[in-house]
Coordinates of C-alpha atoms and ligand atoms in Angstrom, one line a residue:
M6 CA 223.5 10.3 -109.1
P7 CA 220.6 12.3 -107.9
L8 CA 221.1 15.6 -106.3
R9 CA 222.9 15.8 -102.9
L10 CA 222.7 18.2 -100.2
D11 CA 225.8 18.2 -97.7
F12 CA 225.2 20.3 -94.7
T13 CA 228.1 19.4 -92.5
N14 CA 229.3 22.9 -92.4
M15 CA 226.1 24.3 -91.1
M16 CA 226.1 22.1 -88.0
A17 CA 227.9 22.8 -84.5
G18 CA 230.6 20.4 -83.9
P19 CA 232.2 20.4 -87.5
L20 CA 232.2 24.4 -87.1
P21 CA 234.5 25.8 -84.4
G22 CA 233.4 27.4 -81.2
A23 CA 229.7 28.5 -80.9
A24 CA 229.1 28.6 -84.5
G25 CA 226.6 26.3 -86.2
I26 CA 223.3 24.5 -85.6
T27 CA 223.2 22.6 -82.3
A28 CA 221.6 19.3 -81.6
D29 CA 218.9 20.8 -79.7
Q30 CA 218.2 23.5 -82.5
W31 CA 218.1 20.7 -85.0
A32 CA 215.7 18.8 -82.9
L33 CA 213.4 22.0 -82.9
G34 CA 213.8 22.2 -86.6
A35 CA 212.6 18.5 -87.0
K36 CA 209.7 19.0 -84.9
R37 CA 208.8 22.2 -86.7
F38 CA 209.2 20.5 -89.9
T39 CA 206.8 17.9 -89.2
A40 CA 204.1 20.5 -88.8
A41 CA 205.3 22.5 -91.7
H42 CA 205.2 19.3 -93.9
E43 CA 201.5 18.5 -92.8
A44 CA 200.4 22.1 -93.4
V45 CA 202.1 22.1 -96.9
R46 CA 200.3 18.6 -97.5
A47 CA 197.0 19.9 -96.6
R48 CA 197.2 23.1 -98.5
H49 CA 198.0 20.9 -101.4
A50 CA 195.1 18.5 -100.9
S51 CA 192.8 21.7 -100.8
G52 CA 194.0 22.6 -104.3
T53 CA 196.0 25.8 -103.6
L54 CA 199.5 24.6 -104.2
G55 CA 199.4 23.9 -107.9
F56 CA 203.1 24.1 -108.4
I57 CA 203.5 20.5 -106.7
D58 CA 201.4 18.9 -109.6
L59 CA 203.3 20.6 -112.4
P60 CA 206.1 17.9 -112.9
H61 CA 203.1 15.4 -113.5
D62 CA 200.9 17.7 -115.8
Q63 CA 201.0 15.8 -119.1
V64 CA 198.1 17.7 -120.4
A65 CA 200.0 21.1 -120.1
L66 CA 203.0 19.6 -121.3
E67 CA 201.5 18.0 -124.5
A68 CA 199.5 21.4 -125.0
T69 CA 202.9 23.3 -124.8
L70 CA 204.7 21.2 -127.1
A71 CA 202.0 21.4 -129.6
V72 CA 202.3 24.9 -129.7
A73 CA 206.1 24.8 -130.0
A74 CA 205.9 22.4 -132.7
Q75 CA 203.4 24.8 -134.6
F76 CA 206.1 27.3 -134.8
R77 CA 209.2 24.9 -135.4
G78 CA 211.2 26.1 -138.5
T79 CA 208.9 29.0 -138.9
V80 CA 210.9 31.9 -137.0
T81 CA 214.4 32.7 -136.2
D82 CA 213.9 34.8 -133.0
V83 CA 211.6 34.4 -130.0
L84 CA 210.9 37.4 -127.9
L85 CA 209.3 37.0 -124.5
L86 CA 207.5 39.9 -122.8
G87 CA 207.2 39.3 -119.1
I88 CA 208.6 40.3 -115.7
G89 CA 209.2 38.5 -112.2
G90 CA 208.4 35.1 -112.3
S91 CA 207.3 35.4 -116.0
A92 CA 210.7 36.1 -117.1
L93 CA 213.3 34.6 -114.5
G94 CA 212.4 31.1 -115.1
P95 CA 212.8 31.3 -118.9
L96 CA 216.1 33.0 -118.6
A97 CA 217.3 30.4 -116.0
L98 CA 216.2 27.8 -118.5
R99 CA 218.0 29.3 -121.5
A100 CA 221.3 29.9 -119.5
A101 CA 221.5 26.5 -118.0
L102 CA 220.4 24.1 -120.9
R103 CA 221.4 26.0 -124.0
P104 CA 225.1 26.3 -125.0
P105 CA 226.7 29.6 -123.8
H106 CA 226.1 32.8 -125.6
W107 CA 223.0 31.0 -127.3
N108 CA 221.7 34.2 -129.2
E109 CA 225.0 34.9 -130.5
L110 CA 225.5 31.5 -132.4
D111 CA 224.8 31.1 -135.9
D112 CA 221.8 29.0 -137.2
A113 CA 223.9 25.8 -137.7
R114 CA 225.3 25.9 -134.2
R115 CA 221.8 26.6 -132.9
E116 CA 220.7 23.4 -135.1
G117 CA 217.9 25.7 -136.5
W118 CA 216.4 26.4 -133.1
P119 CA 215.4 30.1 -132.7
R120 CA 217.1 32.7 -130.3
L121 CA 215.3 33.7 -127.2
H122 CA 215.2 37.3 -126.2
V123 CA 213.4 38.4 -122.9
L124 CA 212.4 41.8 -122.1
D125 CA 211.9 42.1 -118.5
N126 CA 211.9 45.7 -117.9
V127 CA 210.4 49.0 -119.4
D128 CA 213.6 50.8 -119.9
P129 CA 212.9 52.5 -123.3
A130 CA 216.5 52.3 -124.3
S131 CA 216.3 48.4 -124.0
I132 CA 213.2 48.1 -125.8
A133 CA 214.2 50.4 -128.6
A134 CA 217.4 48.5 -129.0
M135 CA 215.7 45.2 -129.2
L136 CA 213.0 46.3 -131.6
A137 CA 215.8 47.9 -133.8
R138 CA 217.7 44.6 -134.0
L139 CA 215.0 42.0 -134.3
P140 CA 213.9 40.5 -137.4
L141 CA 210.3 41.1 -136.6
A142 CA 209.2 39.4 -139.8
H143 CA 210.7 36.1 -138.5
T144 CA 209.9 36.6 -134.8
L145 CA 207.3 34.9 -132.6
V146 CA 206.4 37.2 -129.5
L147 CA 205.4 35.5 -126.2
V148 CA 203.6 37.6 -123.9
V149 CA 203.8 36.0 -120.3
S150 CA 201.7 37.2 -117.5
K151 CA 199.9 35.2 -114.8
S152 CA 197.6 38.1 -114.0
G153 CA 197.3 39.4 -117.6
G154 CA 197.6 42.7 -116.5
T155 CA 200.9 43.6 -115.2
V156 CA 201.8 47.1 -116.1
E157 CA 205.3 46.6 -117.3
T158 CA 204.3 43.7 -119.6
M159 CA 201.2 45.3 -120.9
A160 CA 203.2 48.3 -121.9
Q161 CA 205.6 46.1 -123.7
Y162 CA 202.9 44.3 -125.5
L163 CA 201.2 47.5 -126.6
I164 CA 204.7 48.7 -128.1
V165 CA 205.7 45.3 -129.4
R166 CA 202.4 44.6 -131.1
E167 CA 202.4 47.7 -132.8
A168 CA 205.8 47.2 -134.3
L169 CA 204.9 43.6 -135.2
E170 CA 201.7 44.8 -137.2
G171 CA 204.1 47.4 -138.8
A172 CA 206.4 44.6 -139.8
V173 CA 204.1 41.9 -141.1
G174 CA 200.5 43.4 -141.0
E175 CA 197.5 42.9 -138.8
A176 CA 196.5 39.5 -139.5
R177 CA 199.9 38.0 -139.7
A178 CA 200.9 39.7 -136.4
R179 CA 197.9 37.9 -134.7
E180 CA 199.6 34.7 -135.7
R181 CA 202.8 35.6 -134.3
L182 CA 201.7 36.3 -130.9
V183 CA 201.1 33.6 -128.1
F184 CA 200.0 34.6 -124.6
V185 CA 200.8 32.5 -121.5
T186 CA 198.3 33.6 -118.9
D187 CA 195.4 32.6 -116.5
P188 CA 192.8 30.5 -118.1
E189 CA 189.9 32.8 -117.1
V190 CA 191.0 36.1 -115.8
G191 CA 192.9 39.1 -117.0
A192 CA 193.2 41.3 -120.1
L193 CA 195.4 39.0 -121.9
R194 CA 193.0 36.2 -121.7
A195 CA 190.1 38.6 -122.9
V196 CA 192.0 39.8 -125.9
A197 CA 193.1 36.2 -126.8
R198 CA 189.5 35.1 -126.8
A199 CA 188.3 38.2 -128.8
E200 CA 191.0 38.0 -131.3
G201 CA 191.8 34.2 -131.7
I202 CA 195.3 34.5 -130.3
V203 CA 196.8 31.3 -129.4
A204 CA 197.0 31.2 -125.6
L205 CA 198.4 28.6 -123.1
D206 CA 197.2 28.3 -119.3
I207 CA 199.0 29.1 -116.1
P208 CA 197.0 27.0 -113.7
P209 CA 194.8 29.4 -111.6
N210 CA 196.7 27.8 -108.4
V211 CA 200.1 28.6 -109.5
G212 CA 201.6 32.0 -108.8
G213 CA 204.3 33.8 -110.9
R214 CA 207.2 32.7 -109.0
F215 CA 206.3 29.1 -108.8
S216 CA 205.4 28.8 -112.5
V217 CA 208.7 27.8 -114.2
L218 CA 207.6 24.4 -114.6
S219 CA 204.3 25.4 -116.2
P220 CA 204.2 26.7 -119.8
V221 CA 205.7 29.9 -118.5
G222 CA 209.1 28.2 -118.7
L223 CA 208.3 25.2 -120.8
L224 CA 207.1 26.8 -123.8
P225 CA 210.0 29.2 -124.5
A226 CA 212.4 26.3 -123.5
A227 CA 210.7 24.1 -126.0
L228 CA 210.6 26.6 -128.8
I229 CA 214.5 26.8 -128.4
G230 CA 215.0 23.1 -128.3
I231 CA 215.4 22.5 -124.6
D232 CA 214.6 18.8 -123.5
V233 CA 211.4 19.9 -121.4
R234 CA 210.4 16.3 -120.9
G235 CA 213.8 15.9 -119.0
V236 CA 213.3 18.9 -116.9
L237 CA 209.9 17.6 -115.7
A238 CA 211.2 14.1 -115.2
G239 CA 214.0 15.7 -112.9
A240 CA 211.4 18.0 -111.1
A241 CA 209.2 14.6 -110.7
A242 CA 212.2 12.8 -109.3
C243 CA 213.0 15.4 -106.7
A244 CA 209.3 15.8 -106.0
A245 CA 209.5 12.1 -105.0
R246 CA 212.2 12.6 -102.4
C247 CA 211.0 16.0 -101.1
G248 CA 207.4 14.9 -100.2
S249 CA 209.0 12.7 -97.5
P250 CA 207.7 13.5 -94.0
E251 CA 211.0 12.5 -92.7
L252 CA 213.3 15.5 -92.6
A253 CA 216.5 13.4 -92.8
T254 CA 215.4 12.1 -96.1
N255 CA 213.9 15.2 -97.5
P256 CA 216.5 17.6 -99.0
A257 CA 213.9 20.4 -99.6
G258 CA 213.0 20.1 -96.0
V259 CA 216.5 20.2 -94.9
F260 CA 217.1 23.2 -96.9
A261 CA 214.1 25.1 -95.5
V262 CA 214.8 24.0 -91.8
L263 CA 218.9 24.8 -92.1
Q264 CA 217.8 28.2 -93.5
W265 CA 215.1 29.0 -91.0
L266 CA 217.4 28.0 -88.0
A267 CA 220.5 30.0 -89.1
D268 CA 218.3 33.0 -89.5
R269 CA 216.2 32.5 -86.2
E270 CA 219.0 31.0 -83.9
H271 CA 222.1 32.3 -85.4
G272 CA 221.1 35.9 -86.8
A273 CA 222.0 34.5 -90.5
H274 CA 219.6 36.9 -92.2
V275 CA 221.4 36.9 -95.5
Q276 CA 221.2 33.9 -97.5
A277 CA 223.6 33.4 -100.5
L278 CA 223.1 31.0 -103.2
M279 CA 226.5 30.5 -105.1
P280 CA 226.4 28.2 -108.1
Y281 CA 230.0 27.2 -109.4
A282 CA 228.7 27.0 -112.9
D283 CA 228.0 29.9 -115.3
G284 CA 225.0 28.0 -116.7
L285 CA 223.3 28.1 -113.2
R286 CA 223.9 31.7 -112.6
D287 CA 220.5 32.7 -113.4
I288 CA 219.0 29.9 -111.2
A289 CA 220.5 32.0 -108.4
A290 CA 218.6 35.1 -109.8
W291 CA 215.6 33.1 -110.0
F292 CA 215.8 31.9 -106.4
V293 CA 216.2 35.4 -105.1
Q294 CA 212.7 36.3 -106.4
L295 CA 211.3 33.1 -105.0
W296 CA 212.8 33.4 -101.5
A297 CA 212.4 37.2 -101.2
E298 CA 208.8 37.6 -102.4
S299 CA 207.6 34.4 -100.6
L300 CA 209.1 35.0 -97.2
G301 CA 209.6 38.6 -96.5
K302 CA 206.3 39.1 -94.8
I303 CA 204.5 40.4 -91.7
R304 CA 203.3 37.5 -89.6
P305 CA 200.0 37.4 -87.9
D306 CA 201.5 38.9 -84.6
G307 CA 202.6 41.9 -86.5
T308 CA 206.3 41.2 -86.5
S309 CA 208.5 41.4 -89.9
V310 CA 210.3 38.3 -91.0
G311 CA 212.2 37.1 -93.9
P312 CA 215.8 36.2 -95.0
T313 CA 217.6 38.3 -97.8
P314 CA 218.6 36.0 -100.6
L315 CA 221.9 37.0 -102.2
P316 CA 222.9 35.7 -105.6
A317 CA 226.6 34.9 -106.2
L318 CA 228.5 33.1 -108.6
G319 CA 231.8 31.0 -108.1
A320 CA 234.5 31.5 -108.7
T321 CA 233.9 35.0 -110.0
D322 CA 232.5 36.2 -106.6
Q323 CA 235.5 34.9 -104.6
H324 CA 236.9 38.2 -106.1
A325 CA 234.1 40.3 -105.1
Q326 CA 231.9 38.8 -102.3
V327 CA 233.9 36.3 -100.2
Q328 CA 235.9 38.7 -98.5
L329 CA 232.5 39.9 -96.9
F330 CA 231.3 36.3 -96.3
M331 CA 234.7 35.6 -94.5
E332 CA 235.2 38.7 -92.2
G333 CA 232.0 40.6 -92.4
P334 CA 229.3 40.1 -90.0
A335 CA 228.5 36.5 -89.4
D336 CA 225.1 37.1 -90.6
K337 CA 225.0 35.0 -93.6
T338 CA 224.8 31.4 -94.8
V339 CA 226.2 30.4 -98.2
T340 CA 224.7 27.6 -100.4
F341 CA 227.0 26.4 -102.9
I342 CA 225.9 24.5 -106.0
A343 CA 228.5 22.0 -107.2
V344 CA 228.4 20.1 -110.6
A345 CA 229.9 16.7 -110.5
G346 CA 231.9 15.0 -113.4
R347 CA 233.6 18.0 -114.8
E348 CA 237.1 16.8 -113.6
E349 CA 238.1 16.1 -117.2
Q350 CA 237.0 19.2 -118.9
G351 CA 239.2 22.1 -119.9
S352 CA 242.5 20.8 -119.8
I353 CA 245.2 23.6 -118.8
P354 CA 248.4 23.3 -120.9
A355 CA 251.8 22.9 -119.1
R356 CA 253.9 25.9 -119.8
H357 CA 256.1 28.3 -118.0
A358 CA 257.4 25.3 -115.7
E359 CA 259.9 27.9 -114.6
R360 CA 257.4 30.2 -113.0
P361 CA 255.8 29.1 -109.8
E362 CA 252.7 30.9 -110.4
L363 CA 252.0 29.3 -113.5
G364 CA 253.8 25.9 -113.7
Y365 CA 251.8 24.2 -110.9
L366 CA 248.3 24.6 -113.1
G367 CA 249.8 22.5 -116.1
G368 CA 248.0 19.1 -116.1
H369 CA 245.0 20.1 -114.3
T370 CA 241.7 20.9 -115.8
L371 CA 239.3 23.9 -115.4
G372 CA 236.7 21.5 -114.2
R373 CA 239.0 20.4 -111.5
L374 CA 240.1 24.0 -110.6
L375 CA 236.7 25.3 -110.2
E376 CA 235.7 22.3 -107.9
I377 CA 238.7 22.8 -105.9
E378 CA 238.0 26.5 -105.6
R379 CA 234.5 25.8 -104.4
Q380 CA 235.8 23.3 -101.8
A381 CA 238.7 25.6 -100.8
T382 CA 235.9 28.3 -100.1
A383 CA 233.6 26.2 -98.3
G384 CA 236.5 25.0 -96.1
A385 CA 237.8 28.4 -95.5
L386 CA 234.3 29.7 -94.6
A387 CA 233.9 26.7 -92.2
A388 CA 237.3 27.2 -90.6
R389 CA 236.0 30.7 -89.6
G390 CA 232.8 29.3 -88.4
R391 CA 230.8 30.6 -91.2
M392 CA 227.7 28.4 -92.2
N393 CA 227.6 26.9 -95.6
A394 CA 226.1 23.9 -97.4
T395 CA 226.6 22.4 -100.7
I396 CA 224.1 21.1 -103.3
T397 CA 225.7 18.7 -105.8
V398 CA 224.1 17.9 -109.0
P399 CA 225.4 15.4 -111.5
A400 CA 225.4 17.7 -114.4
V401 CA 224.1 21.0 -115.9
D402 CA 221.3 18.9 -117.6
A403 CA 217.6 19.0 -117.9
P404 CA 216.9 16.5 -115.1
S405 CA 219.2 18.4 -112.6
V406 CA 217.7 21.8 -113.5
G407 CA 214.1 20.4 -113.0
A408 CA 215.3 19.0 -109.7
L409 CA 216.6 22.3 -108.6
F410 CA 213.7 24.2 -109.4
Y411 CA 211.4 21.8 -107.6
L412 CA 213.8 21.7 -104.5
F413 CA 213.8 25.3 -104.0
E414 CA 209.9 25.7 -104.8
L415 CA 209.0 23.2 -102.1
A416 CA 211.8 24.4 -99.7
T417 CA 210.0 27.8 -100.2
A418 CA 206.6 26.4 -99.1
Y419 CA 208.1 24.7 -96.2
A420 CA 210.0 27.8 -95.2
G421 CA 206.7 29.7 -95.4
E422 CA 205.3 27.6 -92.5
L423 CA 208.4 27.6 -90.4
Y424 CA 208.4 31.6 -90.7
E425 CA 204.5 31.4 -90.2
V426 CA 203.7 33.5 -93.3
N427 CA 201.8 32.8 -96.4
A428 CA 204.6 32.1 -99.0
F429 CA 202.1 32.5 -101.9
D430 CA 200.9 36.2 -101.8
Q431 CA 202.8 39.6 -102.1
P432 CA 200.9 42.1 -100.3
G433 CA 203.8 44.2 -99.8
V434 CA 204.2 45.0 -103.5
E435 CA 200.6 46.4 -103.8
L436 CA 200.9 49.8 -102.6
G437 CA 203.6 50.6 -105.0
K438 CA 201.4 49.2 -107.8
Q439 CA 198.4 51.3 -106.8
F440 CA 200.4 54.4 -106.5
A441 CA 201.9 53.9 -109.9
Y442 CA 198.4 53.3 -111.4
A443 CA 197.1 56.3 -109.8
M444 CA 199.8 58.4 -111.4
L445 CA 199.2 56.8 -114.7
G446 CA 195.5 57.5 -114.3
R447 CA 194.2 54.1 -114.2
P448 CA 190.4 53.7 -113.5
G449 CA 189.7 52.7 -110.0
S450 CA 192.7 54.2 -108.4
E451 CA 191.3 57.2 -106.9
A452 CA 191.8 56.2 -103.2
A453 CA 195.5 55.6 -104.1
R454 CA 195.7 58.9 -105.6
A455 CA 194.6 60.7 -102.4
Q456 CA 196.9 58.6 -100.3
W457 CA 199.7 59.5 -102.7
D458 CA 198.9 63.1 -102.5
A459 CA 198.9 63.1 -98.7
L460 CA 202.6 61.9 -98.6
P461 CA 205.3 64.3 -97.8
S462 CA 206.7 66.2 -100.8
P463 CA 210.4 66.4 -101.3
D464 CA 211.7 69.0 -98.7
P465 CA 214.7 71.3 -100.1
R466 CA 216.2 71.1 -96.7
W467 CA 216.9 67.4 -97.3
Q468 CA 218.0 67.7 -101.0
V469 CA 221.5 68.5 -102.3
Ligands
PA5_6 O1 205.6 35.9 -108.1 C1 204.7 36.7 -108.5 O2 203.5 36.4 -108.5 C2 205.2 38.0 -109.1 O3 206.4 38.3 -108.8 C3 204.8 38.1 -110.7 O4 205.9 36.9 -111.1 C4 205.3 39.2 -111.2 O5 204.8 40.2 -110.5 C5 204.6 39.2 -112.8 O6 203.4 38.8 -112.6 P1 202.5 38.4 -113.8 O7 203.0 37.2 -114.3 O8 201.0 38.4 -113.3 O9 202.6 39.4 -115.0

């Protein structure tokens, strides 16, 4: 069963009152999608949307598998240094496609595959704790950065490399480093060349948040035994459907158009992604970066646009966020991710027949409970006129995860066209970076320093 998107509960008619997308609005969406599809096709043809090619990139896949094979059986731990797109994809892959609590399992239960640790921040407490705990002599360090110069990742690299050299010596440390970075530009590439450090390429036309199906995601995944061919096969199958110019047959197009219309026509600026599977929780976190950094932009006419993505987890967030979704402002959509085929999993024992709060559960399963709760939440939202949709995948497996990655990436490209923004840059994060460089004394940041110094200083009247 391929991935399925049910958007009945987004539409007027099924939803009560004035809620939901009307036939006229849907017709507008279909018209705008035709143009968006053509724009994405043209951008891809001009060579700028490299993420579209990744599911079929056999050369990158083989290069990645060769590096992974080189380290098979030689390390117990893999430490990934990266941030943003360089960390969120690997985390999502590990959570979805390795057993729960992977790093806590013993060697036998990991079938000899290494643990995977991800440092995606520069909190000194986390880094010190990681270095204190890791068996550095048996650890492979992946430094992942498209630009090859991101301040957080570079700081981590300098610290971890020193610790690694302290543990295994200079020459051996070089052999225990792999860089994943741009093939030409950036400090990491230069260091790799100068010191003969193994490096894999992130294609120049693939940006960080669109890189999970490149060696950024595939290398750490392959190192811990994930079926990366299956991930790419799932992405390729999704690509075959999502390239269609017919909106009605294109799930990525439908997702993009629904969210865009909900935002533009119904004020649904907040867009929650709520998988009902612990293994998919980190896909929601990955989606947040993709959707937010791609679509939160200033348009050519000067107006600011962009939906606010919100990660949630079913059933856990039924006890945290669903109250807000039901009765708070009607400014949200909720997209559930359901997993089929779990009806038989996790049987609940029949006990306490005498107690109404317990007796009815006996004979059901956790898989059924989770899906019933999802359906109940979707139905309750619909009954209140709250827009929601459901993506169903056949299982939490490699093809489904590949398909979800691809679906959301292509939907983001379509949504960029619908919102009339460039989904592939992030100018809004530049100023903060420049200010940080200026305060750290990076050469070339003098202009930013002057701008920083001209900012208002903290005013005692407004402090408490
Ligand atoms: O999507 C993006 O380009 C960014 O969010 C990056 O993923 C993030 O800034 C990390 O950049 P890099 O991979 O260059 O270190």
